[in-house]
């Protein structure tokens, strides 16, 4: 297995922001992932000869306006829990409902999340890195002039716009349990960006992402959606992911790839409803890594924080190709090293996310949805061949 030059972006302040008591989105999980990564013998991960560790420069308001409106960015840079009330008229226009509170430090948090993804894009653009990682990014729902689904600034769209300055075609793959609507919408009419989201569909946020949504104008066919049902297992997921990505890579021939690794598709997630193990989730990283196309790994959702930390630690190892040294293949891995959050990982203290016994609704005999969904997705890709 050949080496990859990996850049890892992490800002030590990111874990101190909070969306508020009782809010499911917890930036602290990124600190937990980092602590877990740091707890492994350093030559394996953080001090691996192929890994460079960066504290990313914070994104500027000007960088954000490459996608977002000046008014919206200006609002975000000024809003605080206190001024939110004064700015109610304008605030409600930008921050709708309880999903996106105006929390303390909201602007700095946005500059950290977007700064990491822009830093990742820069390393890839300069050809200095094969894989760049920002677990604080992946906030796929943010719109041009509106926050949505816990996302304020769309760091993914900003990173893709930056990659497009150097690369002719960018592929965006989204394995978060929710539809990657903000990214899809931003590139809906271009054939230079192909978006591909796997997500739960049916009475689920944000309610978009059917196979009818395929892109428009020049972009027709370049937005691919794979709507799924509850209980998605590793095997069923792989049976769709592998052939679909294999065909996309052959037909679209991306010059760079962004993988949004939303961890709410893991088994036991508080908001998600899939049944993927850590290895089933990380398979997506390992699969895309094999093709040796410049790759950016971003975070996203993930609400059972101990599992988010496990998955993103393991996927950092996958980027380096050393995952088998963390969890020996075919064996039960041993206990994880001691770390700041060790007790959160009980009772087994292992680097694992195990499946549960929920039914894989995608496989219901009476309604073999998954075969139709796969066929339709492959048909859409075939049509791109012209
Ligand atoms: O993809 O379902 C919704 C919207 C509502 C229902 C919930 N209420 C609070 C607002 C209106 C229709 N929102 C989803 C958003 C899911 C975003 C996923 C982001 C990502 O993973 C990428 C990062 C939703 N699901 C669950 C909640 N919101 C939610 C649950 C509990 C709470 C507490 C805090 C806030 C209000 C009470 C909240 C939201
Ligand atoms: Ca998704
Ligand atoms: Zn999600």
XYZ file of C-alpha atoms and ligand atoms in Angstrom:
427
model
C 0.000 0.000 0.000
C 1.661 3.208 -1.164
C 2.120 6.255 1.037
C -0.073 9.345 1.064
C 1.048 12.759 2.269
C -1.621 13.689 4.798
C -2.360 17.184 6.173
C -4.376 17.284 9.390
C -6.061 20.575 10.340
C -7.063 21.130 13.944
C -7.696 24.266 15.975
C -7.365 23.617 19.726
C -10.124 26.176 20.457
C -12.836 24.380 18.475
C -14.003 22.197 21.356
C -14.831 25.122 23.604
C -17.831 26.384 21.615
C -21.308 25.249 22.525
C -24.589 25.589 20.635
C -26.346 25.696 24.020
C -27.596 23.280 26.645
C -29.566 20.394 25.119
C -28.508 21.112 21.564
C -27.450 17.898 19.798
C -24.538 19.499 17.896
C -21.454 19.403 20.133
C -18.195 20.901 18.809
C -16.533 19.227 21.803
C -16.599 15.933 19.835
C -13.816 17.316 17.619
C -11.607 17.819 20.672
C -12.501 14.268 21.788
C -11.509 12.893 18.375
C -8.255 14.838 18.564
C -7.512 13.564 22.083
C -8.160 9.999 20.969
C -5.904 10.470 17.931
C -3.240 11.959 20.217
C -3.448 9.021 22.629
C -2.090 6.476 20.117
C 1.686 6.082 19.986
C 2.621 9.268 18.168
C 4.620 7.597 15.381
C 1.381 5.848 14.326
C -0.758 8.962 13.794
C 0.106 12.543 14.797
C 3.883 12.171 14.386
C 3.677 9.715 11.498
C 6.338 10.725 8.956
C 3.615 11.210 6.287
C 1.407 13.471 8.442
C 1.708 17.238 8.806
C -0.286 18.826 11.584
C -1.623 22.378 11.084
C -3.495 24.909 13.106
C -5.461 26.487 10.234
C -5.626 30.232 9.745
C -9.147 31.479 10.554
C -11.272 32.153 7.464
C -11.941 35.838 6.777
C -15.319 37.417 6.046
C -14.073 38.136 2.559
C -13.252 34.473 1.922
C -16.755 33.514 3.050
C -18.391 35.913 0.582
C -17.068 33.736 -2.257
C -20.365 31.896 -1.635
C -22.410 33.727 1.009
C -23.935 37.199 0.625
C -22.154 40.176 2.184
C -25.249 40.898 4.314
C -25.378 37.410 5.769
C -21.641 37.245 6.536
C -21.750 40.710 8.076
C -24.687 39.642 10.238
C -22.874 36.486 11.419
C -19.745 38.469 12.246
C -21.748 40.756 14.545
C -24.478 38.612 16.080
C -24.244 37.523 19.735
C -26.872 35.972 21.987
C -27.539 39.548 23.223
C -27.658 41.410 19.899
C -29.808 38.654 18.374
C -32.810 40.184 20.150
C -32.027 43.702 18.923
C -31.470 42.409 15.416
C -34.605 40.278 15.579
C -36.038 41.625 12.370
C -32.887 40.907 10.431
C -31.808 37.974 12.593
C -34.881 35.869 11.958
C -34.214 36.366 8.282
C -30.837 34.623 8.590
C -31.263 32.290 11.578
C -34.593 30.487 11.388
C -35.900 28.320 14.264
C -34.069 26.552 17.111
C -31.704 24.462 15.011
C -29.374 27.435 14.501
C -29.075 29.462 17.709
C -26.938 32.621 17.921
C -24.517 31.096 20.433
C -21.580 32.724 22.185
C -18.574 32.719 19.848
C -20.624 31.720 16.776
C -18.435 33.829 14.455
C -15.108 32.433 15.683
C -16.536 28.932 15.399
C -17.456 29.619 11.755
C -13.996 31.035 11.014
C -12.384 27.892 12.490
C -14.609 25.438 10.617
C -14.253 27.245 7.266
C -10.578 28.052 7.893
C -9.764 24.342 8.182
C -11.521 23.436 4.936
C -9.900 26.331 3.081
C -6.530 25.317 4.517
C -7.172 21.755 3.279
C -8.090 22.997 -0.219
C -4.943 25.125 -0.325
C -2.655 22.171 0.502
C -4.344 20.103 -2.205
C -4.199 22.977 -4.735
C -0.486 23.437 -4.082
C 0.094 19.723 -4.653
C 1.720 19.487 -1.234
C -0.667 16.930 0.106
C -2.550 13.874 -1.196
C -5.152 13.823 1.581
C -6.171 16.787 3.773
C -8.418 16.429 6.821
C -10.650 18.924 8.673
C -13.012 17.247 11.139
C -14.392 20.691 12.081
C -15.812 21.105 8.557
C -18.526 19.355 6.560
C -21.369 21.743 7.398
C -23.355 20.888 4.290
C -26.752 22.550 4.919
C -25.654 26.218 5.061
C -27.156 28.309 2.245
C -25.984 31.427 0.450
C -28.017 33.757 2.690
C -29.325 31.476 5.454
C -28.223 29.113 8.213
C -29.843 25.672 8.224
C -29.583 22.362 10.105
C -26.845 23.387 12.616
C -24.760 24.848 9.722
C -23.980 28.565 9.308
C -21.099 28.798 6.832
C -20.815 26.228 4.085
C -17.118 25.381 4.382
C -17.569 22.646 1.745
C -18.809 25.016 -0.957
C -15.946 27.398 -0.113
C -13.385 24.581 -0.402
C -14.843 23.352 -3.713
C -14.798 26.895 -5.166
C -11.126 27.092 -4.215
C -10.328 23.691 -5.774
C -12.058 24.781 -9.012
C -9.370 27.448 -9.467
C -6.868 24.626 -10.055
C -8.799 21.467 -10.954
C -11.240 21.088 -13.859
C -13.635 18.707 -12.092
C -14.410 18.121 -8.395
C -16.421 15.233 -6.974
C -18.320 15.743 -3.715
C -19.404 12.613 -1.804
C -21.594 12.927 1.296
C -22.180 9.974 3.661
C -23.831 12.014 6.422
C -27.254 10.565 7.249
C -28.822 13.865 6.065
C -29.049 15.106 2.483
C -26.179 17.426 1.444
C -28.647 20.017 0.166
C -26.525 23.190 0.524
C -23.663 21.795 -1.551
C -26.010 20.292 -4.137
C -27.864 23.598 -4.550
C -24.633 25.610 -4.927
C -23.444 23.499 -7.882
C -26.801 22.398 -9.316
C -26.238 23.940 -12.741
C -22.575 23.135 -13.387
C -20.917 20.068 -14.903
C -17.609 20.870 -13.161
C -18.832 19.620 -9.787
C -20.600 16.328 -9.318
C -22.393 15.935 -5.980
C -23.378 12.529 -4.626
C -25.257 12.243 -1.330
C -26.302 9.075 0.483
C -28.976 9.849 3.058
C -32.073 8.779 4.875
C -35.117 9.918 2.908
C -38.722 10.023 4.103
C -40.015 12.131 7.000
C -36.506 13.295 7.704
C -34.610 16.601 7.615
C -34.172 18.429 5.242
C -36.762 16.602 3.117
C -34.932 16.928 -0.214
C -32.711 14.489 -2.129
C -34.898 12.218 -4.255
C -33.596 10.565 -7.397
C -35.602 13.085 -9.401
C -33.208 15.847 -8.250
C -30.440 15.401 -10.790
C -29.155 18.887 -11.583
C -30.295 21.431 -14.149
C -29.047 22.905 -17.441
C -25.386 22.057 -17.958
C -25.450 20.392 -14.551
C -28.170 17.915 -15.533
C -27.154 14.486 -14.264
C -24.317 15.899 -12.123
C -26.313 15.894 -8.883
C -26.758 12.306 -7.754
C -28.967 11.318 -4.844
C -29.169 7.960 -3.119
C -32.230 8.035 -0.814
C -32.143 5.290 1.813
C -34.298 3.825 4.582
C -33.704 3.045 8.265
C -31.316 0.362 9.452
C -28.809 0.570 6.571
C -26.158 -2.117 7.252
C -22.504 -2.212 6.189
C -23.240 -4.821 3.511
C -26.216 -2.998 1.979
C -24.346 0.306 2.052
C -21.287 -1.162 0.341
C -23.527 -2.821 -2.267
C -24.618 0.641 -3.407
C -21.588 2.794 -2.572
C -18.967 0.705 -4.410
C -20.641 0.318 -7.814
C -21.943 3.898 -7.817
C -18.561 5.437 -6.932
C -16.711 3.082 -9.244
C -18.888 4.274 -12.168
C -18.685 7.954 -11.173
C -14.888 7.770 -11.053
C -14.757 6.103 -14.482
C -17.256 8.435 -16.161
C -16.808 11.821 -14.412
C -13.021 11.402 -13.902
C -12.734 13.909 -11.032
C -9.413 15.674 -10.547
C -10.102 16.113 -6.808
C -12.581 14.625 -4.331
C -14.184 15.874 -1.119
C -15.670 13.245 1.181
C -18.023 14.544 3.860
C -17.713 11.914 6.618
C -20.818 12.824 8.657
C -20.798 10.298 11.504
C -24.551 10.313 12.138
C -24.765 7.386 9.695
C -23.119 5.214 12.384
C -25.092 2.699 14.384
C -26.566 4.122 17.594
C -26.472 7.765 16.552
C -28.842 10.060 18.493
C -30.301 11.648 15.334
C -29.294 9.216 12.609
C -31.119 5.969 11.844
C -28.569 3.835 9.995
C -26.681 0.833 11.375
C -23.138 1.242 10.037
C -20.151 0.031 12.034
C -16.994 2.136 12.287
C -15.397 -0.077 9.597
C -18.462 0.150 7.332
C -18.320 3.942 7.579
C -14.540 4.109 7.120
C -14.772 1.847 4.082
C -15.756 4.981 2.121
C -12.458 6.678 3.015
C -10.369 3.605 2.210
C -12.275 3.013 -1.040
C -11.702 6.563 -2.338
C -8.093 6.634 -1.109
C -7.217 3.698 -3.382
C -7.702 5.765 -6.542
C -4.925 8.161 -5.593
C -6.915 11.267 -6.571
C -6.355 14.311 -4.276
C -8.814 13.862 -1.430
C -10.227 16.090 1.323
C -11.907 14.471 4.335
C -14.372 16.621 6.266
C -16.542 16.028 9.329
C -20.262 16.835 9.478
C -23.040 15.366 11.628
C -22.541 12.870 14.431
C -24.468 13.095 17.700
C -23.338 10.130 19.799
C -20.090 11.891 20.511
C -17.997 8.925 21.686
C -18.679 7.175 18.359
C -17.886 10.308 16.358
C -14.489 10.467 18.083
C -13.879 6.781 17.375
C -14.821 7.001 13.694
C -12.831 10.148 12.925
C -9.791 8.793 14.779
C -10.021 5.548 12.798
C -10.539 7.451 9.514
C -7.457 9.568 10.222
C -5.606 6.243 10.439
C -7.246 5.114 7.161
C -5.902 8.248 5.450
C -2.395 7.156 6.498
C -3.143 3.512 5.704
C -2.342 2.410 9.276
C -5.837 1.501 10.492
C -4.844 -2.154 10.947
C -2.276 -1.122 13.532
C -5.053 0.460 15.611
C -7.499 -2.424 15.204
C -5.767 -5.604 13.988
C -7.790 -7.137 11.124
C -9.684 -10.306 11.900
C -8.939 -9.900 15.589
C -10.875 -8.147 18.247
C -8.932 -4.951 18.853
C -7.545 -4.490 22.328
C -8.446 -1.595 24.599
C -7.756 1.909 23.362
C -4.890 3.825 24.979
C -5.649 5.897 28.037
C -6.843 9.396 27.089
C -8.537 12.478 28.556
C -12.008 11.029 27.764
C -11.248 7.371 28.465
C -14.274 6.847 30.726
C -16.651 7.997 27.932
C -15.641 4.911 25.939
C -16.769 2.362 28.526
C -17.802 -0.316 29.206
C -15.486 -1.901 26.578
C -13.029 0.942 25.998
C -12.403 -0.205 22.443
C -12.010 1.485 19.099
C -15.223 0.037 17.701
C -18.776 1.002 16.789
C -20.824 -2.171 16.724
C -24.047 -2.757 14.849
C -27.319 -3.369 16.659
C -30.223 -5.636 15.794
C -32.429 -3.111 13.998
C -34.057 -4.256 10.763
C -32.431 -3.120 7.507
C -35.574 -1.669 5.932
C -33.699 -1.214 2.647
C -33.845 -4.998 2.227
C -37.553 -5.620 2.909
C -38.522 -8.437 0.560
C -41.939 -6.980 -0.167
C -40.337 -3.723 -1.241
C -36.777 -4.297 -2.533
C -36.116 -0.592 -2.740
C -32.349 -0.749 -2.635
C -32.007 -2.631 -5.940
C -34.168 -0.034 -7.713
C -32.294 2.847 -6.113
C -28.927 1.371 -7.203
C -30.163 0.703 -10.750
C -31.508 4.238 -11.109
C -28.281 5.770 -9.819
C -26.178 3.673 -12.230
C -28.540 4.578 -15.099
C -28.101 8.288 -14.329
C -24.300 7.934 -14.458
C -24.527 5.969 -17.723
C -26.470 8.834 -19.291
C -23.542 11.171 -18.557
C -21.436 9.128 -20.967
C -23.604 10.676 -23.687
O -26.672 17.043 8.524
O -35.885 18.493 11.813
C -35.461 19.635 11.903
C -36.365 20.856 11.864
C -37.320 21.055 12.872
C -37.535 20.021 13.949
C -36.645 20.339 15.159
N -36.934 21.704 15.674
C -36.102 21.979 16.829
C -36.699 22.712 14.621
C -37.557 22.425 13.397
C -37.777 20.748 11.534
N -34.161 19.894 12.070
C -33.177 18.843 12.194
C -31.839 19.371 11.724
C -30.835 18.291 11.563
C -29.499 18.870 11.126
C -28.493 17.806 10.783
C -27.155 18.440 10.463
C -26.174 17.507 9.759
O -25.929 16.361 10.539
C -24.847 18.207 9.436
C -24.158 18.811 10.568
C -33.120 18.424 13.623
N -33.070 17.164 14.030
C -33.018 17.191 15.366
C -33.055 18.505 15.763
N -33.128 19.255 14.668
C -33.033 19.019 17.128
C -33.163 18.175 18.207
C -33.142 18.701 19.526
C -32.984 20.072 19.720
C -32.913 20.903 20.961
C -31.987 21.994 20.476
C -32.690 22.298 19.180
C -34.026 22.696 19.790
C -34.204 21.729 20.977
C -32.863 20.896 18.646
C -32.887 20.393 17.340
Ca -25.632 12.555 2.980
Zn -26.453 14.774 9.500
